[in-house]
Each structure stands twice: as C-alpha cells, then as structure tokens.
PDB file of C-alpha atoms in Angstrom:
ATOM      1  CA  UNK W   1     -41.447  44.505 -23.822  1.00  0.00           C
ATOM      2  CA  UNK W   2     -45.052  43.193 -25.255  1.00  0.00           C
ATOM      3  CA  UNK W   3     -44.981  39.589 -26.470  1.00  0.00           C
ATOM      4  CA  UNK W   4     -45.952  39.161 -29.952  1.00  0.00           C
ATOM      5  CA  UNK W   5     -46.865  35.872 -31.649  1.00  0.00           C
ATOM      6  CA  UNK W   6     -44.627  34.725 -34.097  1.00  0.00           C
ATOM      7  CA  UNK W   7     -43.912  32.558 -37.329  1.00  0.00           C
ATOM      8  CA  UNK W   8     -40.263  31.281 -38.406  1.00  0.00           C
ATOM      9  CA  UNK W   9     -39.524  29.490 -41.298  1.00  0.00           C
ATOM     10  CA  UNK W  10     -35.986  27.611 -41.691  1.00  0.00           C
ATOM     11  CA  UNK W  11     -34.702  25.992 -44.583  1.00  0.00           C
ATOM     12  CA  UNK W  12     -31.333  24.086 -45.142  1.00  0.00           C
ATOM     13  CA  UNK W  13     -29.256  22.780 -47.295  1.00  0.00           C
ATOM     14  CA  UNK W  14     -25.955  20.624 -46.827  1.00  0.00           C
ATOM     15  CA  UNK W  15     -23.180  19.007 -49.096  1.00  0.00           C
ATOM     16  CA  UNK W  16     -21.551  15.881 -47.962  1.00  0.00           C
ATOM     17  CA  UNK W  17     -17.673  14.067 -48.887  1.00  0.00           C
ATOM     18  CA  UNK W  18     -17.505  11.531 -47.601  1.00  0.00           C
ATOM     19  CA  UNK W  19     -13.659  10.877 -46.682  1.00  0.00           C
ATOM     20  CA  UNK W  20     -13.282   7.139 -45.345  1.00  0.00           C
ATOM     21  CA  UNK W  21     -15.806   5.060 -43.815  1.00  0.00           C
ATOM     22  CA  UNK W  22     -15.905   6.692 -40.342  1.00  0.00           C
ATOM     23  CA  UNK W  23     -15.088  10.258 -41.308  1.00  0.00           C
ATOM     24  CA  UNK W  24     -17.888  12.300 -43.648  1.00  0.00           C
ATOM     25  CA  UNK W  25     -17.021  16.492 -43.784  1.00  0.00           C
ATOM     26  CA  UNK W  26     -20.088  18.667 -44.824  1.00  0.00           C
ATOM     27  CA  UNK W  27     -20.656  22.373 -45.622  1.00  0.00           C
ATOM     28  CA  UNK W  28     -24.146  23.593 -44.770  1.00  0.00           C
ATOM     29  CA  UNK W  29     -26.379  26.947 -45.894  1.00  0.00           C
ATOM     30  CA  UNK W  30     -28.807  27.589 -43.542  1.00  0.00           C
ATOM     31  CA  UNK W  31     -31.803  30.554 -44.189  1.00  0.00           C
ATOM     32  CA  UNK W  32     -34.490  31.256 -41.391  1.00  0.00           C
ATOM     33  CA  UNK W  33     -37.163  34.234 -41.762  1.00  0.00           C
ATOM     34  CA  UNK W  34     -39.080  35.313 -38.601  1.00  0.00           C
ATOM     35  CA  UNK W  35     -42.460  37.110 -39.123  1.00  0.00           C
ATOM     36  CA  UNK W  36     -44.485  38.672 -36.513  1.00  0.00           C
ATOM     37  CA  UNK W  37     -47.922  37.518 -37.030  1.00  0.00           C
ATOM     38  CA  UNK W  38     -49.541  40.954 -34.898  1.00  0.00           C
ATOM     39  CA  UNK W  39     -48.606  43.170 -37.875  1.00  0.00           C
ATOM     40  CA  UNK W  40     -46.713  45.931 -35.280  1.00  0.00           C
ATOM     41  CA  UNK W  41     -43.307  45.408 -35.387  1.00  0.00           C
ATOM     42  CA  UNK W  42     -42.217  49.007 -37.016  1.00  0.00           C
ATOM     43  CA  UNK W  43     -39.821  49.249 -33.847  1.00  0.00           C
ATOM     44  CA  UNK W  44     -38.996  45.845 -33.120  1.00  0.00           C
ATOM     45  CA  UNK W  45     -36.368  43.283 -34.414  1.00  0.00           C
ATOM     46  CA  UNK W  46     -38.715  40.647 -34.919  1.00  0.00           C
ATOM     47  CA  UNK W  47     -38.796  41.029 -38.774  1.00  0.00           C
ATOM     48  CA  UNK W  48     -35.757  39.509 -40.042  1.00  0.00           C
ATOM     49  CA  UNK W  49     -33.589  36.868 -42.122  1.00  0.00           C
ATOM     50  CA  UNK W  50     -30.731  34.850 -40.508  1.00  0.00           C
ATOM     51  CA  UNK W  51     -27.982  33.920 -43.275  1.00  0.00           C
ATOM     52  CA  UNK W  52     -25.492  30.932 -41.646  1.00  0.00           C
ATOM     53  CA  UNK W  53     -22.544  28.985 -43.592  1.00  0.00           C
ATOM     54  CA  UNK W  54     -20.938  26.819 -41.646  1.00  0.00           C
ATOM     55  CA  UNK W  55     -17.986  23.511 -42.776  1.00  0.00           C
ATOM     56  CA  UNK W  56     -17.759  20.905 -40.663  1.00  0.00           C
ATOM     57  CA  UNK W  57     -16.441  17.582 -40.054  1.00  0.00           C
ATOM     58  CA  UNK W  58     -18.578  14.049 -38.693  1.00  0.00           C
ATOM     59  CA  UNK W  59     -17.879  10.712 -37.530  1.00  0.00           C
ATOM     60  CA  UNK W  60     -15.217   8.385 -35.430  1.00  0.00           C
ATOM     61  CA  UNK W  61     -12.979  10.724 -35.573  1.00  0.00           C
ATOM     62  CA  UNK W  62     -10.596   7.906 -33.493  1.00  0.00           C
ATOM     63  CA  UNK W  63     -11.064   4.911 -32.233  1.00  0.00           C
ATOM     64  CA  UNK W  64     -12.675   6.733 -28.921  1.00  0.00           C
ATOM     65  CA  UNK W  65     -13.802  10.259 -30.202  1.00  0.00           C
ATOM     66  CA  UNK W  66     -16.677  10.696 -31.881  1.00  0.00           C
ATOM     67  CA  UNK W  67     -19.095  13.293 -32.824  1.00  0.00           C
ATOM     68  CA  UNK W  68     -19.318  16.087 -35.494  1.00  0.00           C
ATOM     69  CA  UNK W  69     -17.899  19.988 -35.030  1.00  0.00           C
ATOM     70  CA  UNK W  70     -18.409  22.705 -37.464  1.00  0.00           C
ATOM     71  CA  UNK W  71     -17.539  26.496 -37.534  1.00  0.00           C
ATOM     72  CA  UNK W  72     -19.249  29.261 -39.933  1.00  0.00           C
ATOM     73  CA  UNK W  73     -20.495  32.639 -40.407  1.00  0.00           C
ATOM     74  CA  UNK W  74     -24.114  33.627 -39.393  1.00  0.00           C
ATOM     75  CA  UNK W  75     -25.642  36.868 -40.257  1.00  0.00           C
ATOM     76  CA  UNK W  76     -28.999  38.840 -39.380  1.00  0.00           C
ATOM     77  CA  UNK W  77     -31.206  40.986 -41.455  1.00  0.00           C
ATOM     78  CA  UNK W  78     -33.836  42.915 -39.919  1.00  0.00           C
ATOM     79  CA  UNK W  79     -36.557  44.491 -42.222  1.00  0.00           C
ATOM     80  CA  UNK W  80     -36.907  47.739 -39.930  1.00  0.00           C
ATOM     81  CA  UNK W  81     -33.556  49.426 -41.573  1.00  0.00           C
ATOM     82  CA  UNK W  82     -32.203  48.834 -38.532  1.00  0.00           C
ATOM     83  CA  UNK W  83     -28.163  47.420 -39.232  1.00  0.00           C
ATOM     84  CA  UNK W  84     -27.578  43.944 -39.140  1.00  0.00           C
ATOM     85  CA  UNK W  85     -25.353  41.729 -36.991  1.00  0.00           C
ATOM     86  CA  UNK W  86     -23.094  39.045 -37.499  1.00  0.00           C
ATOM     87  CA  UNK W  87     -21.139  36.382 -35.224  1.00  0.00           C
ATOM     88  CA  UNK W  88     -18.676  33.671 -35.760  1.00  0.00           C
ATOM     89  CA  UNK W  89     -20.968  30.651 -35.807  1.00  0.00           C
ATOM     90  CA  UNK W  90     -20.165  27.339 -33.420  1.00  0.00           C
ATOM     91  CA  UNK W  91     -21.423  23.902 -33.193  1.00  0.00           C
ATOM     92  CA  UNK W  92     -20.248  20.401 -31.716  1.00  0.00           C
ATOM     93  CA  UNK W  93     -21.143  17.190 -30.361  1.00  0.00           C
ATOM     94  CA  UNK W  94     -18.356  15.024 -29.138  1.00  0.00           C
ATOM     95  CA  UNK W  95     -18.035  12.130 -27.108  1.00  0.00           C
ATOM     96  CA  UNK W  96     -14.685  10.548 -25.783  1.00  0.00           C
ATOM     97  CA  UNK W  97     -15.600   6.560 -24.910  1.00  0.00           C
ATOM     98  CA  UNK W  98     -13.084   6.198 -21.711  1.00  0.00           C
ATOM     99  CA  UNK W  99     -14.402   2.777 -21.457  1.00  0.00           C
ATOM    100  CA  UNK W 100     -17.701   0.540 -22.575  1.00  0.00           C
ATOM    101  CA  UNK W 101     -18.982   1.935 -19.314  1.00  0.00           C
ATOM    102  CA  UNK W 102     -18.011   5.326 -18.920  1.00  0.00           C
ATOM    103  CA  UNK W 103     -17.693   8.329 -21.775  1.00  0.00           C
ATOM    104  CA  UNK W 104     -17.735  12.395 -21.681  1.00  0.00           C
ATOM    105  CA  UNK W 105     -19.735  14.563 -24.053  1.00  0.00           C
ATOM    106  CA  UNK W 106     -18.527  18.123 -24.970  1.00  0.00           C
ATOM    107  CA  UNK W 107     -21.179  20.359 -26.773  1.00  0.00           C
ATOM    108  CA  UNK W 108     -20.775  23.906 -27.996  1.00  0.00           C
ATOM    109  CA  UNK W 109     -23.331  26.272 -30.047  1.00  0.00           C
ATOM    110  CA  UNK W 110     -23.423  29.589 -30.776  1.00  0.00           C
ATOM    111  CA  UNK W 111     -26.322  31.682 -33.069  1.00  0.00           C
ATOM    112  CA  UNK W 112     -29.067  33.499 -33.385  1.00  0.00           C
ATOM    113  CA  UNK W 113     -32.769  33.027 -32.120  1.00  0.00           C
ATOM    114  CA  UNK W 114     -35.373  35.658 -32.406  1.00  0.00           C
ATOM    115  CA  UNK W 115     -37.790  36.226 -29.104  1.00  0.00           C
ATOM    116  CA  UNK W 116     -41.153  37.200 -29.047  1.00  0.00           C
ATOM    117  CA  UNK W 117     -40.549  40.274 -27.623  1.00  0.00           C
ATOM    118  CA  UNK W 118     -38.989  41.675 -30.471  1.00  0.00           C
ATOM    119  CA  UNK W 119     -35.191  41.265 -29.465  1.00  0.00           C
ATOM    120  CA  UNK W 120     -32.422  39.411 -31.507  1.00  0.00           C
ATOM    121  CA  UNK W 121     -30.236  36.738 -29.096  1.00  0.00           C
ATOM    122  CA  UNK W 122     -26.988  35.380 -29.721  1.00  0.00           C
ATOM    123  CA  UNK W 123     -26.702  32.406 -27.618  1.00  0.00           C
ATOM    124  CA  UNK W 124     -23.318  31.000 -26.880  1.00  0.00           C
ATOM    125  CA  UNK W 125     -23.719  27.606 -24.984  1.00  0.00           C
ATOM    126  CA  UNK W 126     -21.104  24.812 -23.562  1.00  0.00           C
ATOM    127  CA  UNK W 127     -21.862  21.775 -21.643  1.00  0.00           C
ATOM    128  CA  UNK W 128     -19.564  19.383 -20.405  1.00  0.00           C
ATOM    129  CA  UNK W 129     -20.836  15.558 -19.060  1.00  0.00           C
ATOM    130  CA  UNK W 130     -20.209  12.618 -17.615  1.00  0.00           C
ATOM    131  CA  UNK W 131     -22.220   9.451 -18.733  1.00  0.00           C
ATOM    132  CA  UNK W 132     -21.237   6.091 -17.009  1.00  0.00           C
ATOM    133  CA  UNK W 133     -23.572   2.899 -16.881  1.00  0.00           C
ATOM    134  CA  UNK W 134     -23.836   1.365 -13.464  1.00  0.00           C
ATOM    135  CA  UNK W 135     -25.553  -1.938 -13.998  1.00  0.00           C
ATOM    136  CA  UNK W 136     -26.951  -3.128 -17.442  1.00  0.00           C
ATOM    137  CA  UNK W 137     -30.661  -1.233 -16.287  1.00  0.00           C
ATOM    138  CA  UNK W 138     -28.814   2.027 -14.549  1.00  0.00           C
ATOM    139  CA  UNK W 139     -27.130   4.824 -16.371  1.00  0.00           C
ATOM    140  CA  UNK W 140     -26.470   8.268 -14.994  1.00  0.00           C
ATOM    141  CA  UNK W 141     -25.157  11.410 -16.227  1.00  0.00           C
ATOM    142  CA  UNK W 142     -23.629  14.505 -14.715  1.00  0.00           C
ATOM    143  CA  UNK W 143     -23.510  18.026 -15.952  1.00  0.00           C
ATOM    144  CA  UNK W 144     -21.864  21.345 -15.436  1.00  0.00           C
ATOM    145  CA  UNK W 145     -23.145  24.184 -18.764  1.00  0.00           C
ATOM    146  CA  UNK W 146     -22.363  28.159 -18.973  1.00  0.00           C
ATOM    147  CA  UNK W 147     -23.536  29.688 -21.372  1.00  0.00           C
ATOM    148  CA  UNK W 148     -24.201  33.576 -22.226  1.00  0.00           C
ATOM    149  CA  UNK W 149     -27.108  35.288 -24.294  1.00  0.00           C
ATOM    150  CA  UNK W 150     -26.292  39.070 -25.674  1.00  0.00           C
ATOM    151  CA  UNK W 151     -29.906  40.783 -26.454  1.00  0.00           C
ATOM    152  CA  UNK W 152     -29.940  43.129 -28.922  1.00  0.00           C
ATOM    153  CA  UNK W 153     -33.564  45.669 -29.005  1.00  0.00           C
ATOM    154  CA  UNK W 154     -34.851  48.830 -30.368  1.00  0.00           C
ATOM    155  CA  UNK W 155     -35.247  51.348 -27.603  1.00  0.00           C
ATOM    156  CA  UNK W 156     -38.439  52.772 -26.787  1.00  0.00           C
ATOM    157  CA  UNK W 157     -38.322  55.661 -28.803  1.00  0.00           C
ATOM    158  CA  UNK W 158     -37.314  53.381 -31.638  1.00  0.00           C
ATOM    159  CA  UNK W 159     -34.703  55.616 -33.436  1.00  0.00           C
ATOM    160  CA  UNK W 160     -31.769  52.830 -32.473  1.00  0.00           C
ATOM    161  CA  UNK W 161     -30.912  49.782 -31.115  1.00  0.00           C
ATOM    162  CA  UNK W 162     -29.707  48.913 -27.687  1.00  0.00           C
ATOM    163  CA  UNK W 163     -27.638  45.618 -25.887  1.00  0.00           C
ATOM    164  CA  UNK W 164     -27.740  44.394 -22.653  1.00  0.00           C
ATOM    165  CA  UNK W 165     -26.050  40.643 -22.009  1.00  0.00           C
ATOM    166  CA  UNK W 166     -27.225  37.570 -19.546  1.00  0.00           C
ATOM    167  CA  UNK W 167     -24.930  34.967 -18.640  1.00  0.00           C
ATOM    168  CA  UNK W 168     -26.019  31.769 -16.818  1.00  0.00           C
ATOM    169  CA  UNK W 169     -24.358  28.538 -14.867  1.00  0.00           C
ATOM    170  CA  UNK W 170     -25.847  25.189 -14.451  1.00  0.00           C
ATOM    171  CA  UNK W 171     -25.413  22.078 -12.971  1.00  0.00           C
ATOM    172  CA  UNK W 172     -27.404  18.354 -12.511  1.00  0.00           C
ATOM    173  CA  UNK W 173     -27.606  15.004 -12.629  1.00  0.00           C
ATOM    174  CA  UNK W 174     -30.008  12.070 -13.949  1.00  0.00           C
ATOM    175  CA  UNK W 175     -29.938   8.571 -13.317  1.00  0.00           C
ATOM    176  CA  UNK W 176     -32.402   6.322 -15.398  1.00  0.00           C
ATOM    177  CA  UNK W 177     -33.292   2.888 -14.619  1.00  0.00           C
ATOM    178  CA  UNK W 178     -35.086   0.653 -17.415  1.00  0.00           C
ATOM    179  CA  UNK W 179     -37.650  -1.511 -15.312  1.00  0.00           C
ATOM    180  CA  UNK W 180     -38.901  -4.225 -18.190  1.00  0.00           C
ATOM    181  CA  UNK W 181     -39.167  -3.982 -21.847  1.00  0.00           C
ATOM    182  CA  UNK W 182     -41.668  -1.484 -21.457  1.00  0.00           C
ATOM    183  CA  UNK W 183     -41.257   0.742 -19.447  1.00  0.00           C
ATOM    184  CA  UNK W 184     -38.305   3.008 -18.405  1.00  0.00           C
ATOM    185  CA  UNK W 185     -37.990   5.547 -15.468  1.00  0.00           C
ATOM    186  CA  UNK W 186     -35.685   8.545 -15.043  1.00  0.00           C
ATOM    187  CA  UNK W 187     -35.270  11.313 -12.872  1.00  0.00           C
ATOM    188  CA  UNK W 188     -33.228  13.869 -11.817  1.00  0.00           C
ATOM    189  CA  UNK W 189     -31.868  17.499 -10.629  1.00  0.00           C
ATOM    190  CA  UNK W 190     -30.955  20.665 -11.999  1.00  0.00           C
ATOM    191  CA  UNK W 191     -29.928  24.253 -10.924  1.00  0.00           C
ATOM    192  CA  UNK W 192     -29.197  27.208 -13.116  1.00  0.00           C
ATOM    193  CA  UNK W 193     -28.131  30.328 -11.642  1.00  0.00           C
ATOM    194  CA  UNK W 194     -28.697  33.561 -13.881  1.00  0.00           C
ATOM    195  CA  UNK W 195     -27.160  36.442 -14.084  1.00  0.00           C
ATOM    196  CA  UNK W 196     -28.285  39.711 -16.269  1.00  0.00           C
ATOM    197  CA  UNK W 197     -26.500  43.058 -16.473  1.00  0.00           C
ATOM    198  CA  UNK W 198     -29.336  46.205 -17.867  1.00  0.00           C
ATOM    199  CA  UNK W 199     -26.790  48.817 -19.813  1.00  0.00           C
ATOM    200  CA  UNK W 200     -28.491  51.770 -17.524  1.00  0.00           C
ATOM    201  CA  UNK W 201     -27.114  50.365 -14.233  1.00  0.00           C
ATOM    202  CA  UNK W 202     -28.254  47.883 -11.963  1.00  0.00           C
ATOM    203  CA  UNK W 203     -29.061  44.005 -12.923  1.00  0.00           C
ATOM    204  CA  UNK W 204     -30.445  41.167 -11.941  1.00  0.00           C
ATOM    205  CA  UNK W 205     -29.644  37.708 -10.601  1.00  0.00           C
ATOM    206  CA  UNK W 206     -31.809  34.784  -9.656  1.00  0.00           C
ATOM    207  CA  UNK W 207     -31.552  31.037  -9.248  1.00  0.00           C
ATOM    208  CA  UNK W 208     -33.758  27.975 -10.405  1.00  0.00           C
ATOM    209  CA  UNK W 209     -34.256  24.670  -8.673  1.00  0.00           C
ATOM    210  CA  UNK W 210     -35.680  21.803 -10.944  1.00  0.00           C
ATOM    211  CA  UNK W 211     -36.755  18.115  -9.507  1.00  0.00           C
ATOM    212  CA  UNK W 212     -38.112  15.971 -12.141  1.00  0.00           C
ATOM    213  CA  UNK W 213     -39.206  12.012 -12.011  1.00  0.00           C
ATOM    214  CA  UNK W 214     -40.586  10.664 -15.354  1.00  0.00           C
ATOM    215  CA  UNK W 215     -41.937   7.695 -16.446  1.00  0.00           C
ATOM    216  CA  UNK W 216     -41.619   6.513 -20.201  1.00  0.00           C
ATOM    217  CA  UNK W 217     -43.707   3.511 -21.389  1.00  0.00           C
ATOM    218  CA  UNK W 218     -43.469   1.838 -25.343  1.00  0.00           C
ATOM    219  CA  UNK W 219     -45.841  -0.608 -26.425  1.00  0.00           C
TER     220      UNK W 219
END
C-alpha cells in the first residue's frame, strides 16, 4: 500500500470528582479526525472520525498501588461508506511500591490509530516491569510487553474491506546512572519479535535487536 501524508486532529474533554484526597475518578470524551492531505483516498480508510468514552479512576489507590485505569467504548467512522468499527476501549498505569527501592508497573491500552497507508489499527498493548534503584545514582528497569495490532483495509478493487492481524513480543532492560547535576547517562537493550498472519495464506515473522547509550545534559 502507497503512503500518503496525513493530518489528525484530537480533541478532549474530561470531568473530574474528586473522591478523597488520594483518589480522583474521571469520565473522558475523546474525538480525533484523520485527513489525508494527497486528496486520493476514495478507497482507503484514511478519512475518518474516532468517537471514545471512557470512566476511570486515579490516584493512591493504597498505601502501595498507585496509578489510574479506565475502560470505555471507542468507535470509528470512515467517510468512504465503508462500515465502521468499534472495540472495548482499555487504559492503565499502575505501579505497586514493594519497597522505597524496588516497585512494578503494569500498563494496558487498547484503540485505534490510523496509518498512512490507508489502514485502520486497533492496538492492544501490555507491559509488565520491574524498576529497582541500586545506589542513589543507579536505577534499572526490566521489561517483558505483547501486544497485538488487527489491520483493517480496503482491498484493491475497493468494493470492501479486508483484516489481517500482527502480534508482537518484547523484552529489555535499561540501567541509568546520573553522573553530576548535569548530566545523566542511560542505556540499554531491547528485542521485539513480530509475528504477522496475511488472510490469503502465508505470513511473516521477523525479529529486531536494539542497543542504545544516551547521554542527557540540563543546564
């Protein structure tokens, strides 16, 4: 499929109560239209509104879970006449302190994100780490994430749509070290191993090494 550029423009909105001092819950309206900017899209899915309501919760939810979760409905439009699609909608961000040195994070999304080559993704994503601070200038963290993107396209002759689904499984670590007051350096690994079924037979399935060293500096 072509690449096509592309312009999105989100809005939100969100309502707060705010419970107790350490617990808030919200419920959130969230609009996004996605335009392709090369004026041929008459078989493509780029052209399209995502609806999303989604209720929530946010804060210390205990003395050593914290974070915010929130479940919804998410819809998509497309302006081809093509139907629309919709999904249970997913989002989290917890962390469970096991000590002052040493916590896990949980995070979980699921939604829609329009490509550039005219296909409609629902990503579902969950990553579970490890974060533990070795000295007072050392912290690490450890990762494992799966996650699984179903692609919905218009087939070439454009008279319908078609589906085809990639998972993918990752792993890594980073350690960071903060030298002075100014500057801090991090680095670290990560593999992801992908894995995409096509709905006329066959697939493919590749992996991906990343090394990375940075080196932040504020002044």
């Amino acid at each position: 499929q072509p690449y096509q550029d592309m312009a999105t423009l989100p809005i939100y909105a969100r309502a707060f109560y705010i419970y107790s001092e350490k617990l808030d819950f919200f419920t959130e309206y969230n609009y996004s239209k996605t335009r392709s900017m090369s004026g041929d899209s008459n078989a493509s899915l780029l052209d399209s509104a995502t609806h999303g309501v989604n209720f929530g919760a946010q804060g210390q939810l205990s003395p050593k879970l914290s974070g915010n979760a929130n479940i919804g409905y998410v819809r998509q439009v497309y302006d081809s006449g093509f139907p629309g699609q919709g999904s249970l909608s997913l989002g989290s961000g917890l962390q469970w302190t096991l000590n002052r040195k040493t916590a896990i994070g949980f995070n979980l999304s699921r939604g829609f994100t329009p490509s550039p080559q005219g296909y409609t993704m629902l990503n579902t994503t969950g990553r579970l780490s490890l974060n533990h601070r070795f000295t007072d200038d050392v912290s690490g963290t450890t990762y494992l994430s799966y996650g699984t993107a179903d692609y919905t396209y218009a087939d070439a002759a454009g008279l319908g749509t078609r589906s085809s689904t990639m998972d993918n499984f990752g792993f890594g670590a980073d350690l960071s070290k903060t030298i002075n007051k100014y500057f801090n350096m991090s680095g670290g690994y990560n593999f992801s191993y992908f894995d995409r079924g096509k709905p006329t037979g066959g697939g493919e399935a590749y992996g991906r090494h990343v090394v990375r060293v940075d080196l932040n500096g504020r002044f």
